[in-house]
């Protein structure tokens, strides 16, 4: 029990310090600072220990939140880090990028009137601070068994899978087509939300646990999938979703119209290596930029364009603010930084100059109809409401759909009508968690559930690893030194 269970009455909810908007748009550094020991303990001490930890049930990896909050309050940092890293492969990253307002903090008992405990910021503090003080995850040596599992994709799902395999003495070998690990953590989420050194540090930890990375290697092109099936005891696929959703309107391929992800990747590459080739091709410096979309990717594009020195940045979304999918925190940050929002505007065409370059976006105003079965209101255009928003560059952020490669079919890796790999947390007919129709192949993350979140991909990768361990055990017991 806390020495003072009513601390939440005396201590208000507080976030770590945030750089002022006018300063933070001058660089790509993370905008939030980190708690120090005293403020972390004070915020952690606001936890009521309410008995039924709704926060934990709402956290996809079921973190032991009240327990590590208590340890932080008591100053037992290393114990808190051990506990936090037991249930989450990337706690310092989830602490930064999870939409806590609709997960753990949204479910906190204090959220109803007093302000939720700042769970995400404390989670981040625990691992950042413990690592800087020399703490390292306590894992058994990886020489436990001679089993090896190939992982395709070094994103959150692949890393979650590697973590659990390594902790159980099975050596994970992770292939990725990019030169760095992280998937969308590195080549998607901008550095002002997640600095790239945080991912490099996680790479070192995973390597110290026995994980091996084979980078710049695309499976199906540089290495045939068949080789993984022949050389490894099982294979996990965590390849993400990379087909851009298009708007299907006229002018989408005009000059000056770009898809969100290539734009964000080009920016990350330039931040990581300012001398990289072609780095300036996708700069928005001096341009009037319009972003189409209302999710986190749209916010990331808008805030990146501002930092690149855009003359103006406007985000047009077809529903209203209350119905946009983006995290409230990120919308607020974008607004503070100077992004303009146009709600209830649906794009119908890109207006172009005679030379084929974008001149603006033709939009219609919408009203929201009744909610559908999923509770989402369909926008309905108002006749005669057409207008053009002038723009030199247009960024399209309508989301991502699965892109299963041709070779899946050859190896019995089945997909559903939307292209998502068929695999489930609770496998039917006595199968193993996240096993595909090919018994030796498992899958998880965005390619199974569709574009979602870092923490749900971590959960699926970890759960799939448990499925793989059970499958290996059933094929031949996992005794030390077994083939
Ligand atoms: P990915 O992260 O996509 O990783 C897949 C990996 O597989 C990639 O590294 C890819 O190179 C590799 N790969 C694919 N095919 C092959 C192949 N044939 N051979 C070798 N390697 C291959 N989520 C949040 O929780 N918070 C956020 O703030 C947030 N912001 C986001 C911002 C943007 C711009 C985007 C695009 C997404 C954001 N997300 C956010 C979503 C989150 O990043 C994803 O849900 C998560 O990364 C999915 O993890 P994954 O491992 O399934 O796939
Ligand atoms: Fe909250 Fe995400 Fe951390 Fe779970 S992983 S406690 S949802 S911030």
mmCIF file of N, CA and C in Angstrom, residues 312-379:
data_model
loop_
_atom_site.group_PDB
_atom_site.id
_atom_site.type_symbol
_atom_site.label_atom_id
_atom_site.label_comp_id
_atom_site.label_asym_id
_atom_site.label_seq_id
_atom_site.Cartn_x
_atom_site.Cartn_y
_atom_site.Cartn_z
ATOM 1 N N UNK A 312 3.144 26.835 -45.213
ATOM 2 C CA UNK A 312 1.917 26.591 -44.440
ATOM 3 C C UNK A 312 1.601 25.105 -44.523
ATOM 4 N N UNK A 313 0.935 24.601 -43.489
ATOM 5 C CA UNK A 313 0.544 23.192 -43.479
ATOM 6 C C UNK A 313 -0.918 23.096 -43.053
ATOM 7 N N UNK A 314 -1.735 22.498 -43.936
ATOM 8 C CA UNK A 314 -3.164 22.351 -43.652
ATOM 9 C C UNK A 314 -3.521 20.876 -43.734
ATOM 10 N N UNK A 315 -4.257 20.423 -42.747
ATOM 11 C CA UNK A 315 -4.681 19.031 -42.742
ATOM 12 C C UNK A 315 -6.187 19.002 -43.006
ATOM 13 N N UNK A 316 -6.596 18.333 -44.090
ATOM 14 C CA UNK A 316 -8.026 18.262 -44.436
ATOM 15 C C UNK A 316 -8.523 16.855 -44.167
ATOM 16 N N UNK A 317 -9.614 16.766 -43.395
ATOM 17 C CA UNK A 317 -10.144 15.452 -43.027
ATOM 18 C C UNK A 317 -11.646 15.426 -43.282
ATOM 19 N N UNK A 318 -12.141 14.249 -43.732
ATOM 20 C CA UNK A 318 -13.543 14.195 -44.198
ATOM 21 C C UNK A 318 -14.574 14.077 -43.078
ATOM 22 N N UNK A 319 -14.127 13.777 -41.856
ATOM 23 C CA UNK A 319 -15.070 13.780 -40.729
ATOM 24 C C UNK A 319 -14.757 14.983 -39.835
ATOM 25 N N UNK A 320 -15.415 15.066 -38.656
ATOM 26 C CA UNK A 320 -15.112 16.170 -37.753
ATOM 27 C C UNK A 320 -14.024 15.755 -36.754
ATOM 28 N N UNK A 321 -13.629 16.685 -35.908
ATOM 29 C CA UNK A 321 -12.514 16.428 -34.993
ATOM 30 C C UNK A 321 -12.819 15.259 -34.057
ATOM 31 N N UNK A 322 -14.074 15.193 -33.563
ATOM 32 C CA UNK A 322 -14.425 14.143 -32.599
ATOM 33 C C UNK A 322 -14.324 12.757 -33.234
ATOM 34 N N UNK A 323 -14.434 12.677 -34.542
ATOM 35 C CA UNK A 323 -14.461 11.381 -35.212
ATOM 36 C C UNK A 323 -13.172 11.067 -35.957
ATOM 37 N N UNK A 324 -12.126 11.819 -35.676
ATOM 38 C CA UNK A 324 -10.880 11.503 -36.385
ATOM 39 C C UNK A 324 -10.142 10.384 -35.648
ATOM 40 N N UNK A 325 -9.431 9.528 -36.405
ATOM 41 C CA UNK A 325 -8.796 8.374 -35.760
ATOM 42 C C UNK A 325 -7.480 8.703 -35.048
ATOM 43 N N UNK A 326 -6.869 9.848 -35.332
ATOM 44 C CA UNK A 326 -5.559 10.176 -34.750
ATOM 45 C C UNK A 326 -5.625 10.363 -33.239
ATOM 46 N N UNK A 327 -4.482 10.127 -32.578
ATOM 47 C CA UNK A 327 -4.406 10.288 -31.126
ATOM 48 C C UNK A 327 -4.645 11.752 -30.747
ATOM 49 N N UNK A 328 -5.456 11.967 -29.696
ATOM 50 C CA UNK A 328 -5.773 13.342 -29.255
ATOM 51 C C UNK A 328 -4.505 14.128 -28.931
ATOM 52 N N UNK A 329 -3.555 13.427 -28.279
ATOM 53 C CA UNK A 329 -2.314 14.099 -27.887
ATOM 54 C C UNK A 329 -1.571 14.622 -29.126
ATOM 55 N N UNK A 330 -1.533 13.802 -30.185
ATOM 56 C CA UNK A 330 -0.777 14.211 -31.372
ATOM 57 C C UNK A 330 -1.492 15.334 -32.133
ATOM 58 N N UNK A 331 -2.828 15.316 -32.114
ATOM 59 C CA UNK A 331 -3.572 16.411 -32.753
ATOM 60 C C UNK A 331 -3.290 17.715 -31.998
ATOM 61 N N UNK A 332 -3.293 17.632 -30.672
ATOM 62 C CA UNK A 332 -3.034 18.837 -29.863
ATOM 63 C C UNK A 332 -1.614 19.349 -30.132
ATOM 64 N N UNK A 333 -0.651 18.429 -30.202
ATOM 65 C CA UNK A 333 0.730 18.851 -30.473
ATOM 66 C C UNK A 333 0.842 19.502 -31.849
ATOM 67 N N UNK A 334 0.156 18.910 -32.836
ATOM 68 C CA UNK A 334 0.213 19.458 -34.198
ATOM 69 C C UNK A 334 -0.376 20.870 -34.222
ATOM 70 N N UNK A 335 -1.484 21.035 -33.531
ATOM 71 C CA UNK A 335 -2.147 22.344 -33.513
ATOM 72 C C UNK A 335 -1.243 23.385 -32.854
ATOM 73 N N UNK A 336 -0.653 23.003 -31.723
ATOM 74 C CA UNK A 336 0.265 23.932 -31.027
ATOM 75 C C UNK A 336 1.395 24.377 -31.955
ATOM 76 N N UNK A 337 1.835 23.444 -32.806
ATOM 77 C CA UNK A 337 2.992 23.736 -33.663
ATOM 78 C C UNK A 337 2.621 24.555 -34.893
ATOM 79 N N UNK A 338 1.317 24.718 -35.154
ATOM 80 C CA UNK A 338 0.919 25.604 -36.251
ATOM 81 C C UNK A 338 0.207 24.922 -37.400
ATOM 82 N N UNK A 339 -0.155 23.644 -37.254
ATOM 83 C CA UNK A 339 -0.914 22.971 -38.310
ATOM 84 C C UNK A 339 -2.351 23.498 -38.289
ATOM 85 N N UNK A 340 -2.865 23.823 -39.479
ATOM 86 C CA UNK A 340 -4.267 24.270 -39.597
ATOM 87 C C UNK A 340 -5.126 23.053 -39.924
ATOM 88 N N UNK A 341 -6.319 22.989 -39.348
ATOM 89 C CA UNK A 341 -7.196 21.850 -39.642
ATOM 90 C C UNK A 341 -8.442 22.314 -40.379
ATOM 91 N N UNK A 342 -8.811 21.567 -41.397
ATOM 92 C CA UNK A 342 -10.093 21.781 -42.080
ATOM 93 C C UNK A 342 -10.896 20.498 -41.911
ATOM 94 N N UNK A 343 -11.915 20.562 -41.052
ATOM 95 C CA UNK A 343 -12.727 19.371 -40.807
ATOM 96 C C UNK A 343 -13.831 19.275 -41.851
ATOM 97 N N UNK A 344 -14.382 18.068 -41.970
ATOM 98 C CA UNK A 344 -15.504 17.825 -42.890
ATOM 99 C C UNK A 344 -15.193 18.277 -44.317
ATOM 100 N N UNK A 345 -14.002 17.972 -44.766
ATOM 101 C CA UNK A 345 -13.645 18.272 -46.162
ATOM 102 C C UNK A 345 -13.187 16.976 -46.826
ATOM 103 N N UNK A 346 -13.871 16.613 -47.889
ATOM 104 C CA UNK A 346 -13.523 15.364 -48.596
ATOM 105 C C UNK A 346 -12.895 15.703 -49.941
ATOM 106 N N UNK A 347 -11.692 15.181 -50.233
ATOM 107 C CA UNK A 347 -11.065 15.502 -51.513
ATOM 108 C C UNK A 347 -11.801 14.840 -52.672
ATOM 109 N N UNK A 348 -11.943 15.571 -53.768
ATOM 110 C CA UNK A 348 -12.571 14.967 -54.957
ATOM 111 C C UNK A 348 -11.620 14.960 -56.150
ATOM 112 N N UNK A 349 -10.608 15.833 -56.145
ATOM 113 C CA UNK A 349 -9.635 15.854 -57.250
ATOM 114 C C UNK A 349 -8.443 16.714 -56.856
ATOM 115 N N UNK A 350 -7.311 16.452 -57.534
ATOM 116 C CA UNK A 350 -6.165 17.352 -57.407
ATOM 117 C C UNK A 350 -6.233 18.302 -58.597
ATOM 118 N N UNK A 351 -6.219 19.566 -58.301
ATOM 119 C CA UNK A 351 -6.238 20.579 -59.345
ATOM 120 C C UNK A 351 -4.792 20.793 -59.802
ATOM 121 N N UNK A 352 -4.555 20.831 -61.116
ATOM 122 C CA UNK A 352 -3.157 20.959 -61.570
ATOM 123 C C UNK A 352 -2.951 22.183 -62.460
ATOM 124 N N UNK A 353 -1.684 22.648 -62.507
ATOM 125 C CA UNK A 353 -1.269 23.676 -63.476
ATOM 126 C C UNK A 353 -1.151 23.011 -64.852
ATOM 127 N N UNK A 354 -0.953 23.809 -65.898
ATOM 128 C CA UNK A 354 -0.801 23.254 -67.256
ATOM 129 C C UNK A 354 0.399 22.315 -67.345
ATOM 130 N N UNK A 355 1.429 22.576 -66.511
ATOM 131 C CA UNK A 355 2.638 21.730 -66.585
ATOM 132 C C UNK A 355 2.505 20.429 -65.774
ATOM 133 N N UNK A 356 1.324 20.165 -65.252
ATOM 134 C CA UNK A 356 1.086 18.899 -64.557
ATOM 135 C C UNK A 356 1.393 18.935 -63.066
ATOM 136 N N UNK A 357 1.850 20.067 -62.554
ATOM 137 C CA UNK A 357 2.130 20.163 -61.108
ATOM 138 C C UNK A 357 0.864 20.510 -60.330
ATOM 139 N N UNK A 358 0.814 20.025 -59.102
ATOM 140 C CA UNK A 358 -0.353 20.305 -58.262
ATOM 141 C C UNK A 358 -0.511 21.804 -58.044
ATOM 142 N N UNK A 359 -1.755 22.244 -58.086
ATOM 143 C CA UNK A 359 -2.068 23.650 -57.819
ATOM 144 C C UNK A 359 -2.934 23.760 -56.562
ATOM 145 N N UNK A 360 -3.618 22.659 -56.245
ATOM 146 C CA UNK A 360 -4.500 22.677 -55.070
ATOM 147 C C UNK A 360 -5.307 21.397 -54.984
ATOM 148 N N UNK A 361 -6.122 21.316 -53.950
ATOM 149 C CA UNK A 361 -6.979 20.135 -53.767
ATOM 150 C C UNK A 361 -8.429 20.593 -53.811
ATOM 151 N N UNK A 362 -9.195 19.986 -54.734
ATOM 152 C CA UNK A 362 -10.646 20.276 -54.780
ATOM 153 C C UNK A 362 -11.302 19.434 -53.709
ATOM 154 N N UNK A 363 -12.080 20.081 -52.844
ATOM 155 C CA UNK A 363 -12.763 19.349 -51.773
ATOM 156 C C UNK A 363 -14.250 19.710 -51.764
ATOM 157 N N UNK A 364 -15.048 18.819 -51.177
ATOM 158 C CA UNK A 364 -16.445 19.174 -50.882
ATOM 159 C C UNK A 364 -16.619 19.133 -49.368
ATOM 160 N N UNK A 365 -17.534 19.927 -48.865
ATOM 161 C CA UNK A 365 -17.854 19.883 -47.430
ATOM 162 C C UNK A 365 -18.801 18.707 -47.188
ATOM 163 N N UNK A 366 -18.647 18.087 -46.023
ATOM 164 C CA UNK A 366 -19.482 16.924 -45.710
ATOM 165 C C UNK A 366 -20.309 17.162 -44.433
ATOM 166 N N UNK A 367 -21.370 16.381 -44.311
ATOM 167 C CA UNK A 367 -22.049 16.239 -43.004
ATOM 168 C C UNK A 367 -21.974 14.759 -42.650
ATOM 169 N N UNK A 368 -21.998 14.464 -41.370
ATOM 170 C CA UNK A 368 -21.889 13.067 -40.963
ATOM 171 C C UNK A 368 -23.254 12.413 -40.867
ATOM 172 N N UNK A 369 -23.363 11.241 -41.504
ATOM 173 C CA UNK A 369 -24.615 10.474 -41.435
ATOM 174 C C UNK A 369 -24.675 9.687 -40.136
ATOM 175 N N UNK A 370 -25.628 8.758 -40.053
ATOM 176 C CA UNK A 370 -25.778 7.935 -38.847
ATOM 177 C C UNK A 370 -24.606 6.968 -38.726
ATOM 178 N N UNK A 371 -24.274 6.567 -37.483
ATOM 179 C CA UNK A 371 -23.169 5.614 -37.307
ATOM 180 C C UNK A 371 -23.485 4.269 -37.972
ATOM 181 N N UNK A 372 -22.443 3.630 -38.568
ATOM 182 C CA UNK A 372 -22.627 2.297 -39.143
ATOM 183 C C UNK A 372 -22.460 1.243 -38.043
ATOM 184 N N UNK A 373 -22.377 -0.042 -38.465
ATOM 185 C CA UNK A 373 -22.305 -1.143 -37.484
ATOM 186 C C UNK A 373 -21.088 -0.986 -36.568
ATOM 187 N N UNK A 374 -20.005 -0.388 -37.098
ATOM 188 C CA UNK A 374 -18.793 -0.217 -36.279
ATOM 189 C C UNK A 374 -18.837 1.083 -35.474
ATOM 190 N N UNK A 375 -19.935 1.819 -35.602
ATOM 191 C CA UNK A 375 -20.077 3.065 -34.844
ATOM 192 C C UNK A 375 -19.448 4.264 -35.546
ATOM 193 N N UNK A 376 -19.014 4.095 -36.800
ATOM 194 C CA UNK A 376 -18.392 5.213 -37.523
ATOM 195 C C UNK A 376 -19.429 5.904 -38.413
ATOM 196 N N UNK A 377 -19.442 7.224 -38.365
ATOM 197 C CA UNK A 377 -20.422 7.977 -39.159
ATOM 198 C C UNK A 377 -19.872 8.189 -40.568
ATOM 199 N N UNK A 378 -20.698 7.890 -41.564
ATOM 200 C CA UNK A 378 -20.236 8.033 -42.953
ATOM 201 C C UNK A 378 -20.390 9.502 -43.388
ATOM 202 N N UNK A 379 -19.325 10.107 -43.920
ATOM 203 C CA UNK A 379 -19.449 11.491 -44.376
ATOM 204 C C UNK A 379 -20.267 11.571 -45.673
#
